[in-house]
Coordinates of C-alpha atoms (C1' of nucleotides) in Angstrom, one line a residue:
Chain K
M1 CA -17.4 -16.6 -3.5
T2 CA -16.1 -17.3 0.5
A3 CA -13.3 -15.4 2.1
H4 CA -10.0 -15.1 0.5
R5 CA -6.4 -15.4 1.8
D6 CA -4.2 -14.7 -0.7
R7 CA -0.4 -16.5 0.8
L8 CA 2.6 -14.2 1.1
D9 CA 5.2 -16.6 3.1
A10 CA 8.1 -18.5 4.8
V11 CA 9.9 -18.3 1.5
S12 CA 12.8 -16.5 2.6
V13 CA 14.0 -13.8 5.0
S14 CA 16.9 -11.6 3.6
S15 CA 18.6 -8.5 5.1
E16 CA 19.8 -5.9 2.7
N17 CA 19.7 -2.1 2.4
A18 CA 19.1 -2.1 -1.2
A19 CA 14.8 -2.3 -1.0
A20 CA 14.6 0.7 1.0
E21 CA 16.0 3.5 -0.6
S22 CA 15.8 5.6 -4.6
V23 CA 18.4 4.8 -6.9
T24 CA 17.3 6.8 -9.1
N25 CA 19.4 5.2 -11.9
T26 CA 19.2 3.7 -15.6
V27 CA 17.4 5.4 -17.9
H28 CA 14.3 5.4 -17.8
A29 CA 13.8 6.1 -13.6
E30 CA 12.6 3.9 -11.7
R31 CA 10.6 4.5 -8.6
T32 CA 11.0 2.6 -5.8
I33 CA 9.7 -1.1 -5.5
P34 CA 7.7 -3.1 -3.2
E35 CA 9.1 -5.9 -2.0
A36 CA 5.6 -8.2 -2.8
T37 CA 5.6 -6.8 -6.0
V38 CA 8.7 -8.0 -7.0
A39 CA 8.0 -11.2 -5.1
R40 CA 5.5 -11.2 -8.3
L41 CA 7.2 -10.1 -11.0
A42 CA 8.4 -13.0 -11.4
L43 CA 4.9 -14.4 -12.2
Y44 CA 4.1 -12.3 -14.8
L45 CA 6.7 -12.8 -16.5
R46 CA 6.0 -16.2 -16.6
A47 CA 2.6 -15.7 -18.0
L48 CA 3.5 -13.2 -20.9
T49 CA 5.9 -15.7 -21.7
G50 CA 3.1 -18.0 -22.2
L51 CA 0.3 -15.7 -23.9
A52 CA 3.3 -14.1 -26.7
E53 CA 3.8 -18.0 -27.2
H54 CA -0.3 -17.8 -27.9
G55 CA 0.7 -14.9 -30.2
T56 CA -1.0 -12.5 -28.1
A57 CA 0.3 -8.9 -28.3
T58 CA -1.8 -6.8 -26.6
V59 CA -3.9 -8.3 -22.7
S60 CA -6.0 -6.4 -20.0
S61 CA -5.1 -6.3 -16.8
E62 CA -8.2 -8.7 -16.6
S63 CA -7.1 -11.4 -18.4
L64 CA -3.1 -11.1 -17.4
A65 CA -3.9 -11.2 -13.7
T66 CA -5.4 -14.5 -14.6
A67 CA -2.9 -15.8 -15.9
A68 CA -0.6 -15.0 -13.2
G69 CA -3.6 -16.1 -10.1
V70 CA -3.8 -12.8 -8.4
N71 CA -6.5 -9.8 -9.0
S72 CA -6.4 -7.5 -11.6
A73 CA -6.7 -4.1 -9.6
K74 CA -3.4 -6.0 -7.4
L75 CA -2.2 -6.6 -11.1
R76 CA -2.0 -3.3 -12.1
K77 CA -1.1 -1.1 -8.7
D78 CA 2.1 -3.9 -9.5
L79 CA 3.0 -2.7 -13.0
S80 CA 2.1 0.8 -12.2
Y81 CA 5.3 0.9 -10.1
L82 CA 7.4 -0.2 -13.0
G83 CA 6.6 2.7 -14.9
S84 CA 2.9 2.8 -17.2
Y85 CA 3.1 0.5 -20.1
G86 CA -0.3 0.2 -20.5
V87 CA -2.9 2.4 -22.5
R88 CA -5.8 2.5 -22.2
G89 CA -8.9 1.1 -22.9
V90 CA -6.6 -0.6 -24.1
G91 CA -4.9 -3.2 -23.2
Y92 CA -0.2 -3.8 -22.2
D93 CA 1.3 -4.5 -25.2
V94 CA 2.9 -8.1 -24.2
A95 CA 6.5 -8.3 -25.7
L96 CA 6.4 -4.0 -24.4
L97 CA 5.5 -5.4 -21.2
T98 CA 7.6 -8.2 -21.0
E99 CA 10.9 -5.8 -22.3
Q100 CA 10.3 -3.8 -19.4
M101 CA 10.1 -6.8 -16.6
R102 CA 12.2 -8.5 -18.4
S103 CA 14.8 -4.5 -17.6
T104 CA 13.7 -4.5 -14.1
L105 CA 15.0 -7.7 -12.4
G106 CA 18.1 -7.4 -14.5
L107 CA 17.3 -10.3 -16.8
N108 CA 19.1 -9.5 -19.6
E109 CA 21.7 -9.2 -18.5
N110 CA 22.7 -13.2 -18.9
R111 CA 23.8 -12.9 -14.9
A112 CA 26.1 -16.3 -14.0
V113 CA 25.3 -18.3 -11.5
A114 CA 27.6 -21.4 -9.5
L115 CA 25.4 -24.5 -8.1
I116 CA 26.8 -25.8 -5.4
G117 CA 26.2 -29.8 -4.3
L118 CA 24.8 -32.4 -6.9
G119 CA 22.2 -34.4 -5.3
H120 CA 19.3 -35.0 -6.2
L121 CA 17.9 -31.5 -5.9
G122 CA 21.0 -29.9 -7.4
K123 CA 20.9 -32.6 -10.6
A124 CA 16.7 -30.7 -10.7
L125 CA 18.4 -27.8 -10.8
A126 CA 21.5 -27.9 -13.2
G127 CA 18.6 -30.1 -15.5
Y128 CA 15.7 -27.2 -15.1
T129 CA 16.2 -25.1 -18.6
G130 CA 14.2 -22.6 -17.9
F131 CA 17.4 -20.6 -15.9
A132 CA 18.9 -20.2 -19.7
T133 CA 15.5 -18.7 -21.3
R134 CA 15.6 -16.7 -17.6
G135 CA 18.1 -14.6 -18.0
F136 CA 20.3 -17.4 -15.7
R137 CA 23.0 -19.4 -16.5
I138 CA 24.9 -21.7 -14.9
S139 CA 28.2 -21.2 -15.2
A140 CA 29.7 -23.6 -12.9
L141 CA 28.4 -26.8 -10.7
I142 CA 30.3 -27.6 -7.9
D143 CA 30.4 -30.8 -5.8
T144 CA 32.7 -33.5 -4.3
D145 CA 32.3 -36.4 -4.5
P146 CA 35.1 -38.2 -6.9
E147 CA 32.0 -39.8 -8.9
L148 CA 30.8 -36.6 -10.6
V149 CA 34.0 -33.8 -10.9
G150 CA 34.5 -34.1 -14.2
T151 CA 31.7 -35.4 -15.6
T152 CA 29.8 -32.9 -17.1
L153 CA 25.8 -32.1 -16.6
R154 CA 24.6 -30.2 -19.8
E155 CA 27.4 -30.3 -21.5
I156 CA 29.0 -27.6 -18.2
A157 CA 31.9 -29.4 -16.4
V158 CA 30.9 -30.5 -12.3
Q159 CA 34.4 -28.9 -10.3
H160 CA 35.7 -29.8 -7.3
V161 CA 34.7 -27.7 -4.4
D162 CA 38.5 -26.5 -4.0
L163 CA 38.3 -24.6 -7.1
L164 CA 35.5 -22.5 -5.2
E165 CA 37.3 -18.7 -4.8
Q166 CA 38.4 -19.1 -7.3
I167 CA 36.0 -19.9 -9.8
V168 CA 33.7 -17.3 -9.1
R169 CA 36.1 -14.8 -8.9
S170 CA 37.5 -15.3 -13.2
E171 CA 32.6 -16.8 -14.4
N172 CA 32.3 -13.4 -11.7
I173 CA 29.2 -14.7 -10.2
A174 CA 27.9 -12.6 -8.2
I175 CA 24.1 -15.8 -7.5
A176 CA 24.8 -19.1 -6.3
V177 CA 22.4 -21.5 -4.9
I178 CA 23.2 -24.2 -2.5
A179 CA 22.0 -27.3 -2.1
V180 CA 24.0 -28.6 0.1
P181 CA 23.2 -30.8 3.0
S182 CA 22.7 -29.0 5.9
S183 CA 25.9 -30.2 7.9
V184 CA 28.4 -27.8 6.0
A185 CA 25.8 -25.5 4.5
Q186 CA 27.2 -22.6 6.3
E187 CA 30.6 -24.2 5.4
V188 CA 30.1 -23.4 2.3
C189 CA 28.4 -20.0 2.7
D190 CA 30.6 -18.9 4.3
R191 CA 33.3 -18.9 1.8
L192 CA 31.0 -18.1 -1.2
V193 CA 30.6 -14.6 0.2
A194 CA 34.3 -14.5 1.0
A195 CA 34.9 -15.4 -2.9
G196 CA 32.4 -12.7 -4.0
V197 CA 29.1 -13.6 -3.7
T198 CA 26.2 -11.2 -2.5
S199 CA 22.8 -13.2 -2.8
I200 CA 22.2 -16.8 -2.3
L201 CA 19.1 -19.1 -2.4
N202 CA 19.4 -21.3 -0.3
F203 CA 17.4 -25.2 -0.3
A204 CA 19.5 -26.9 3.1
P205 CA 17.2 -26.2 6.5
T206 CA 19.8 -23.5 8.3
V207 CA 19.5 -19.7 8.9
L208 CA 23.3 -18.8 7.3
A209 CA 24.9 -16.4 9.7
V210 CA 25.8 -13.7 6.3
P211 CA 26.9 -10.0 5.8
D212 CA 24.7 -7.2 5.3
H213 CA 25.4 -6.7 2.0
V214 CA 24.3 -10.4 1.2
D215 CA 21.2 -11.0 -0.2
V216 CA 20.4 -14.9 1.4
R217 CA 16.1 -16.1 -0.2
K218 CA 16.0 -19.2 1.4
V219 CA 13.1 -22.0 0.7
D220 CA 11.8 -24.6 2.9
L221 CA 9.9 -27.7 1.6
A222 CA 9.6 -28.8 5.4
A223 CA 7.8 -25.4 6.2
E224 CA 6.3 -25.6 3.3
L225 CA 4.1 -28.8 4.7
Q226 CA 3.5 -27.2 8.0
I227 CA 1.9 -24.5 6.4
L228 CA -0.2 -26.8 5.0
S229 CA -0.7 -28.7 7.5
F230 CA -1.6 -26.2 10.2
H231 CA -4.5 -25.4 7.6
D232 CA -5.8 -29.1 6.9
N233 CA -6.1 -29.0 10.9
R234 CA -7.9 -26.3 10.6
K235 CA -10.3 -27.9 8.2
S236 CA -10.8 -31.1 9.2
A237 CA -11.3 -29.4 12.6
R238 CA -13.9 -27.5 11.9
S239 CA -15.9 -30.3 9.2
D240 CA -15.1 -32.5 12.8
A241 CA -16.7 -30.9 15.2
Q242 CA -19.7 -27.9 13.7
A243 CA -20.9 -29.9 11.5
G244 CA -24.4 -29.2 11.8
P245 CA -25.0 -25.5 13.0
L246 CA -24.2 -22.5 10.6
S247 CA -21.4 -21.8 7.8
A248 CA -21.5 -26.0 7.9
A249 CA -20.4 -26.4 3.4
L250 CA -17.5 -28.1 3.2
G251 CA -18.7 -31.4 2.8
T252 CA -21.7 -30.3 1.0
R253 CA -20.4 -27.5 -1.2
P254 CA -21.8 -27.7 -4.4
G255 CA -18.8 -27.5 -7.0
G256 CA -16.0 -25.3 -5.6
G257 CA -15.7 -22.3 -6.6
T258 CA -13.7 -20.9 -8.5
G259 CA -16.2 -22.4 -11.5
L260 CA -13.5 -24.5 -13.3
A261 CA -12.7 -28.2 -14.9
S262 CA -12.5 -30.1 -12.2
S263 CA -11.3 -33.1 -13.8
T264 CA -11.6 -32.7 -17.6
M265 CA -9.2 -35.0 -19.0
G266 CA -10.5 -39.3 -19.4
A267 CA -10.8 -40.7 -16.1
T268 CA -7.2 -42.6 -16.5
G269 CA -6.0 -39.9 -18.7
L270 CA -2.1 -38.9 -19.0
G271 CA -1.8 -40.3 -22.3
S272 CA 2.0 -40.5 -22.2
K273 CA 3.7 -37.2 -21.1
A274 CA 6.6 -39.0 -18.8
M275 CA 6.1 -37.4 -15.5
S276 CA 9.0 -38.3 -14.1
D277 CA 11.6 -36.1 -14.7
T278 CA 12.7 -32.4 -14.5
A279 CA 9.0 -31.2 -12.6
I280 CA 11.0 -27.9 -13.1
G281 CA 11.1 -28.2 -16.1
S282 CA 8.9 -27.2 -18.6
T283 CA 8.3 -23.6 -20.6
A284 CA 7.7 -20.6 -19.7
Chain F
M1 CA 22.1 -1.6 11.3
T2 CA 20.8 -1.0 8.1
A3 CA 18.0 -0.5 6.8
H4 CA 16.1 -4.1 7.4
R5 CA 13.5 -6.7 5.0
D6 CA 12.2 -8.3 6.5
R7 CA 11.6 -10.4 3.5
L8 CA 8.0 -12.2 2.5
D9 CA 7.1 -13.9 -0.6
A10 CA 6.5 -15.2 -3.8
V11 CA 6.2 -18.4 -2.9
S12 CA 2.4 -19.5 -3.2
V13 CA -0.8 -18.6 -3.6
S14 CA -3.7 -19.7 -2.1
S15 CA -7.4 -19.7 -2.4
E16 CA -9.2 -21.1 0.8
N17 CA -11.5 -19.6 3.8
A18 CA -9.6 -21.7 6.2
A19 CA -7.3 -19.0 8.4
A20 CA -9.7 -15.9 8.4
E21 CA -13.0 -16.6 11.0
S22 CA -12.7 -17.8 14.5
V23 CA -12.8 -21.1 15.0
T24 CA -11.7 -21.7 18.3
N25 CA -12.5 -25.7 18.8
T26 CA -9.5 -28.2 20.1
V27 CA -9.0 -27.9 24.2
H28 CA -6.7 -25.0 24.8
A29 CA -8.9 -22.5 22.5
E30 CA -7.0 -21.9 19.8
R31 CA -6.6 -17.8 18.5
T32 CA -7.1 -17.3 15.6
I33 CA -3.3 -16.7 14.3
P34 CA -2.7 -14.7 11.5
E35 CA -0.8 -15.5 8.2
A36 CA 2.5 -14.4 8.7
T37 CA 2.4 -16.2 12.5
V38 CA 2.3 -19.2 10.3
A39 CA 5.3 -19.0 8.6
R40 CA 6.7 -18.6 11.1
L41 CA 7.2 -21.8 12.9
A42 CA 7.7 -23.7 11.5
L43 CA 10.9 -22.0 11.4
Y44 CA 10.5 -21.7 15.0
L45 CA 10.1 -25.2 15.7
R46 CA 13.4 -26.4 13.5
A47 CA 15.1 -23.8 16.2
L48 CA 13.2 -25.3 19.1
T49 CA 14.2 -29.3 17.6
G50 CA 18.2 -28.0 17.6
L51 CA 18.3 -26.7 20.5
A52 CA 16.3 -29.6 22.9
E53 CA 18.9 -31.9 20.4
H54 CA 21.9 -29.8 22.4
G55 CA 19.8 -30.2 25.4
T56 CA 18.7 -27.1 26.5
A57 CA 14.8 -27.1 28.7
T58 CA 14.5 -23.5 29.1
V59 CA 15.5 -20.2 27.1
S60 CA 14.9 -16.7 25.7
S61 CA 12.6 -14.9 23.5
E62 CA 16.3 -13.4 22.5
S63 CA 17.9 -17.0 21.7
L64 CA 14.9 -18.4 19.6
A65 CA 15.0 -16.1 17.8
T66 CA 18.4 -15.8 17.1
A67 CA 18.3 -19.2 16.4
A68 CA 15.5 -19.2 14.0
G69 CA 16.6 -15.9 11.9
V70 CA 14.1 -13.1 13.4
N71 CA 13.7 -10.8 15.9
S72 CA 12.8 -11.7 19.2
A73 CA 9.9 -9.1 19.6
K74 CA 8.4 -10.5 16.1
L75 CA 9.5 -14.2 17.8
R76 CA 7.2 -12.7 20.8
K77 CA 4.5 -11.6 20.0
D78 CA 3.8 -14.3 17.4
L79 CA 4.4 -17.5 20.7
S80 CA 1.6 -14.7 21.9
Y81 CA -1.2 -15.8 19.5
L82 CA -0.3 -19.6 20.5
G83 CA -1.7 -18.3 23.9
S84 CA 1.3 -18.0 26.8
Y85 CA 3.5 -20.7 27.7
G86 CA 6.3 -18.4 28.8
V87 CA 7.8 -17.6 32.0
R88 CA 8.9 -13.9 32.4
G89 CA 11.6 -13.5 33.7
V90 CA 13.5 -16.8 33.0
G91 CA 11.8 -18.4 28.7
Y92 CA 10.6 -20.7 27.5
D93 CA 10.6 -24.4 28.1
V94 CA 12.0 -26.2 25.1
A95 CA 9.9 -29.5 25.0
L96 CA 6.6 -26.8 26.4
L97 CA 6.6 -24.7 23.6
T98 CA 7.0 -27.7 20.6
E99 CA 4.6 -28.9 21.8
Q100 CA 2.3 -26.8 22.3
M101 CA 2.9 -25.9 18.0
R102 CA 3.3 -29.3 16.7
S103 CA -0.5 -29.6 17.8
T104 CA -1.1 -25.8 16.5
L105 CA 0.6 -27.1 13.0
G106 CA -1.4 -30.6 13.2
L107 CA 1.7 -32.5 13.2
N108 CA 1.0 -34.7 16.4
E109 CA -1.7 -37.0 13.7
N110 CA 1.3 -38.1 11.3
R111 CA 0.0 -36.9 8.3
A112 CA -0.5 -38.9 5.2
V113 CA 1.7 -37.7 1.4
A114 CA 1.4 -38.8 -1.1
L115 CA 4.2 -37.4 -4.2
I116 CA 3.8 -37.0 -7.4
G117 CA 6.4 -37.3 -9.7
L118 CA 9.9 -39.3 -8.6
G119 CA 12.3 -36.4 -11.7
H120 CA 14.8 -35.7 -10.0
L121 CA 13.0 -33.8 -7.6
G122 CA 10.4 -35.8 -6.3
K123 CA 13.1 -38.2 -5.8
A124 CA 14.8 -35.5 -3.9
L125 CA 11.8 -34.7 -1.9
A126 CA 11.9 -38.4 -1.1
G127 CA 14.9 -39.0 -0.1
Y128 CA 14.1 -36.1 2.3
T129 CA 13.9 -38.3 5.7
G130 CA 13.0 -34.6 7.8
F131 CA 9.5 -35.3 7.1
A132 CA 8.8 -38.5 9.6
T133 CA 10.6 -36.8 12.2
R134 CA 8.4 -33.4 10.8
G135 CA 4.8 -34.9 11.3
F136 CA 4.8 -36.5 7.9
R137 CA 4.4 -39.4 5.8
I138 CA 5.0 -39.8 2.7
S139 CA 3.0 -43.5 2.1
A140 CA 2.3 -42.6 -1.7
L141 CA 5.2 -42.3 -4.7
I142 CA 3.3 -42.0 -7.9
D143 CA 4.6 -42.1 -10.9
T144 CA 4.4 -43.3 -14.6
D145 CA 7.7 -44.8 -16.2
P146 CA 7.5 -48.0 -15.8
E147 CA 11.0 -47.5 -14.6
L148 CA 10.0 -47.5 -11.9
V149 CA 6.5 -48.2 -11.4
G150 CA 7.0 -51.6 -8.4
T151 CA 10.5 -50.8 -7.6
T152 CA 10.7 -48.6 -3.7
L153 CA 12.0 -45.7 -2.5
R154 CA 12.9 -45.6 0.9
E155 CA 11.1 -49.0 1.6
I156 CA 7.5 -47.5 -0.5
A157 CA 6.8 -48.7 -3.4
V158 CA 6.9 -46.1 -6.4
Q159 CA 2.9 -47.1 -8.0
H160 CA 1.2 -45.8 -11.1
V161 CA -1.0 -43.4 -11.9
D162 CA -3.8 -44.8 -12.4
L163 CA -3.8 -45.9 -9.7
L164 CA -4.2 -42.1 -7.6
E165 CA -7.7 -41.9 -7.3
Q166 CA -7.6 -45.4 -5.6
I167 CA -4.5 -45.3 -3.4
V168 CA -5.3 -41.7 -2.4
R169 CA -8.8 -42.9 -1.2
S170 CA -7.7 -45.9 0.9
E171 CA -4.6 -44.5 2.1
N172 CA -6.5 -41.4 3.7
I173 CA -4.4 -38.5 1.7
A174 CA -5.4 -35.4 2.5
I175 CA -2.4 -33.4 1.3
A176 CA -0.3 -33.9 -2.1
V177 CA 2.7 -32.5 -3.5
I178 CA 3.2 -32.9 -7.3
A179 CA 6.4 -32.8 -8.6
V180 CA 5.8 -33.2 -11.9
P181 CA 5.8 -31.0 -15.2
S182 CA 4.3 -28.3 -15.9
S183 CA 2.1 -29.7 -18.5
V184 CA 0.4 -32.3 -16.9
A185 CA 0.4 -30.7 -12.8
Q186 CA -2.7 -29.3 -14.5
E187 CA -4.1 -32.9 -14.8
V188 CA -2.9 -34.8 -12.0
C189 CA -4.0 -31.9 -9.3
D190 CA -7.4 -31.9 -11.3
R191 CA -7.3 -35.8 -10.2
L192 CA -6.1 -35.3 -7.2
V193 CA -8.8 -32.8 -5.8
A194 CA -11.2 -35.0 -7.5
A195 CA -10.5 -37.9 -5.6
G196 CA -10.4 -35.7 -1.9
V197 CA -7.1 -34.1 -1.5
T198 CA -7.5 -30.8 -0.1
S199 CA -4.1 -29.6 0.4
I200 CA -1.7 -29.3 -2.4
L201 CA 1.6 -28.1 -2.7
N202 CA 2.8 -27.8 -6.1
F203 CA 6.6 -27.8 -7.6
A204 CA 5.2 -27.2 -11.1
P205 CA 6.0 -23.9 -12.7
T206 CA 2.3 -23.4 -13.0
V207 CA -0.3 -21.5 -11.6
L208 CA -2.7 -24.8 -10.6
A209 CA -6.7 -24.1 -11.0
V210 CA -8.3 -25.8 -8.3
P211 CA -11.4 -25.3 -6.5
D212 CA -12.2 -23.4 -3.2
H213 CA -12.4 -25.7 -0.6
V214 CA -8.4 -26.4 -2.0
D215 CA -5.0 -25.1 -0.3
V216 CA -2.8 -25.0 -3.3
R217 CA 1.3 -23.5 -1.7
K218 CA 3.9 -23.0 -4.5
V219 CA 7.5 -23.3 -4.7
D220 CA 8.6 -21.0 -7.8
L221 CA 12.5 -22.1 -7.8
A222 CA 12.8 -19.3 -11.3
A223 CA 10.8 -16.8 -9.0
E224 CA 13.4 -16.5 -6.2
L225 CA 16.0 -16.2 -8.3
Q226 CA 14.4 -13.7 -9.9
I227 CA 14.3 -12.2 -7.4
L228 CA 17.3 -12.3 -5.8
S229 CA 18.5 -11.0 -9.4
F230 CA 15.9 -7.8 -9.3
H231 CA 18.6 -7.0 -5.5
D232 CA 20.7 -7.6 -7.3
N233 CA 21.0 -5.9 -10.1
R234 CA 19.7 -2.6 -7.2
K235 CA 23.1 -3.3 -5.8
S236 CA 25.6 -2.9 -8.7
A237 CA 23.5 -0.3 -10.1
R238 CA 24.5 2.0 -6.9
S239 CA 27.8 0.8 -7.3
D240 CA 27.8 1.3 -10.6
A241 CA 26.4 4.6 -10.3
Q242 CA 26.9 7.1 -7.4
A243 CA 30.3 5.1 -6.6
G244 CA 31.3 8.3 -5.0
P245 CA 28.8 10.7 -3.4
L246 CA 26.8 10.5 -0.8
S247 CA 26.6 7.3 1.3
A248 CA 29.3 5.0 -0.7
A249 CA 29.3 2.4 1.4
L250 CA 28.5 -1.1 -0.1
G251 CA 32.3 -1.8 -1.8
T252 CA 33.9 0.0 0.8
R253 CA 32.2 -1.4 3.9
P254 CA 34.3 -2.4 6.9
G255 CA 34.1 -6.2 7.3
G256 CA 30.0 -5.9 7.3
G257 CA 27.4 -5.8 10.1
T258 CA 25.4 -8.8 11.3
G259 CA 28.5 -9.2 12.4
L260 CA 29.9 -12.8 12.1
A261 CA 32.4 -15.1 11.8
S262 CA 33.1 -14.6 7.4
S263 CA 35.4 -17.5 6.8
T264 CA 36.6 -19.7 9.9
M265 CA 37.4 -23.0 8.3
G266 CA 40.4 -23.7 7.2
A267 CA 41.1 -22.5 3.5
T268 CA 39.4 -25.1 1.8
G269 CA 38.0 -27.4 4.2
L270 CA 35.0 -29.6 4.6
G271 CA 36.7 -32.7 4.6
S272 CA 35.3 -35.3 3.4
K273 CA 31.5 -35.0 4.4
A274 CA 29.7 -35.6 1.2
M275 CA 27.9 -32.3 0.2
S276 CA 26.7 -34.0 -3.1
D277 CA 23.2 -35.4 -2.0
T278 CA 20.0 -34.2 -0.1
A279 CA 20.7 -31.2 -0.1
I280 CA 17.3 -30.6 2.2
G281 CA 17.7 -33.8 4.2
S282 CA 19.4 -34.0 7.8
T283 CA 18.5 -33.0 10.7
A284 CA 15.9 -31.1 12.4
Chain P
dG1 C1' -17.3 2.2 -24.3
dT2 C1' -13.2 0.2 -22.0
dA3 C1' -10.1 -0.4 -19.9
dT4 C1' -5.9 1.7 -17.0
dG5 C1' -3.1 4.3 -12.8
dT6 C1' -3.5 5.9 -8.8
dG7 C1' -5.4 8.2 -4.3
dA8 C1' -7.8 7.1 -0.8
dA9 C1' -9.6 4.3 3.0
dA10 C1' -9.1 -0.7 4.8
dT11 C1' -6.6 -4.0 6.4
dG12 C1' -2.5 -6.8 7.9
dT13 C1' 2.2 -7.0 9.8
dT14 C1' 6.0 -4.8 12.5
dT15 C1' 7.9 -2.3 16.0
dC16 C1' 8.1 -0.2 19.3
dA17 C1' 8.0 0.0 24.7
dC18 C1' 6.3 -0.9 29.0
dA19 C1' 3.4 -3.3 32.4
dG20 C1' 3.4 -7.5 34.5
dC21 C1' 5.5 -10.7 37.0
dC22 C1' 9.1 -14.2 38.3
Chain U
dG1 C1' 17.6 -7.3 37.9
dG2 C1' 15.2 -10.2 33.6
dC3 C1' 12.2 -11.9 30.4
dT4 C1' 7.7 -12.2 28.6
dG5 C1' 3.4 -11.0 26.9
dT6 C1' 0.6 -7.4 24.3
dG7 C1' -1.4 -2.4 23.3
dA8 C1' -0.7 0.7 20.8
dA9 C1' 2.5 3.5 17.0
dA10 C1' 4.7 2.9 12.4
dC11 C1' 4.9 1.0 7.7
dA12 C1' 2.4 -2.2 4.6
dT13 C1' -0.1 -4.5 1.7
dT14 C1' -4.6 -5.0 -0.5
dT15 C1' -8.6 -3.4 -2.0
dC16 C1' -11.6 -0.2 -2.9
dA17 C1' -13.5 3.5 -6.7
dC18 C1' -12.9 6.6 -9.9
dA19 C1' -10.5 10.2 -12.6
dT20 C1' -8.3 10.4 -17.7
dA21 C1' -7.5 8.9 -21.3
dC22 C1' -7.7 6.3 -25.7

DNA sequence: GTATGTGAAATGTTTCACAGCC
DNA sequence: GGCTGTGAAACATTTCACATAC
């Protein structure tokens, strides 16, 4: 209805020469997939998993797009980079597409991931059941806290950071998640890189310096909130100031736009499902 | 050195008519700031805060850019959207620029934020000291767990979700953070929206359906890992397959690229600083 | 008839390079 | 001489619209 803003953003800055070149490896000759598309593949994959659970065998670009929260043109263009796995006049085979996507993302190798830092955030990540089903295996939990070292979380032993290099090498870990305070993030990062890690997901609010061949993605909570704040600011500025002239919609709006059940559950719903644990957890 | 990829991405999909139009409000007539730029302002702000702590009064686009992890041309263009707050031949005044930026992001109003879901992730977020100093005040913690309701976290009482609407209205909350399991995320979202929340940061791996006037940003941990996985996959594919022909760099690379101290601390460093808590926490 | 796959247009973002000011 | 501010070029992403295939 109204003007749109399909967001991109803040969460990450990487440096690498990986994505650009045309590599043409693996059996079904791979095209060069745009970054923006790669970032959305994960969304599609989740949507597909959901469909598979519902027993759907075939899906149109239109429905899959809706499920993933994008428009169908974008979805089709994105999928076209993986190759032609749809059938005109019919749609996409859920299983086939899922497989194709997992293979493109390299999720069929059950990649070993190390998680460093087991504060609340680290624990939340460690408890994330989604990893296993999504092609990752947390094969190392690392911290300094003597209270934690030696205990196990989800059947994985927490080891001392002194053993970091050793663990990374013996487990052949290429991907690591940094969930330590920013004061030690660079230090941990350096050691990971020296030990051979080539991809890092960083939750500390620091700009990590890494050599060229290492990929860093960053998740910055405060930044996310600030971006929201900016938009919110704009909104209130608008309704405050020109609360009359032209398109004075907003407050007066009939009921929304993306036409949806604004609140269909019984007022104080939320039966008994616990809200507390693993926000990240759950299905797909 | 090598080809670059300055990442954008996955973390969010919003729908709103806010950013597009030229609003021209507040005193110093505001231009229309591109989304990509908004997403980076938070980074700059953090870098500025760091500089201020070090007592730096003036900074060049070059150094600020380095501190924020972007290149100087981009930084200058970004700053130019806020107006001209630099001095040619000199640089930017740290205090002035900080102030300008905070005002642009709407951080001078100490926005009330509600946090719903106090599992590990929620606790990590609640414990994030950065919020207060960055213009946000967590003014409500909400969960269903009877063990939690009634207790306090960082001096804020945990309240039952039954009171959600009431709290949102009385505290005048416009921004909410959803850290509940995805099974109840949409439900919580609907109630927040009905109560008047207009901006949501969602940690549940679900596509939230919201009316047009509501902004949703999403942080998707599994997606982030999958994006890393994709790049990692490409890397190993390359070194495996064509480990000889043309540009067979990678493994043989002299030492990196972004020339930096690869590992300057004493081998098993990390003195005594606890790594465990609040990965997100700390300065700036 | 229906829905994919994709060139070509429109839009958005980054980088270049230099005029303008200190 | 040094550094900002910004048009204009290069590049990337999204959207359109339709030929193509079932």
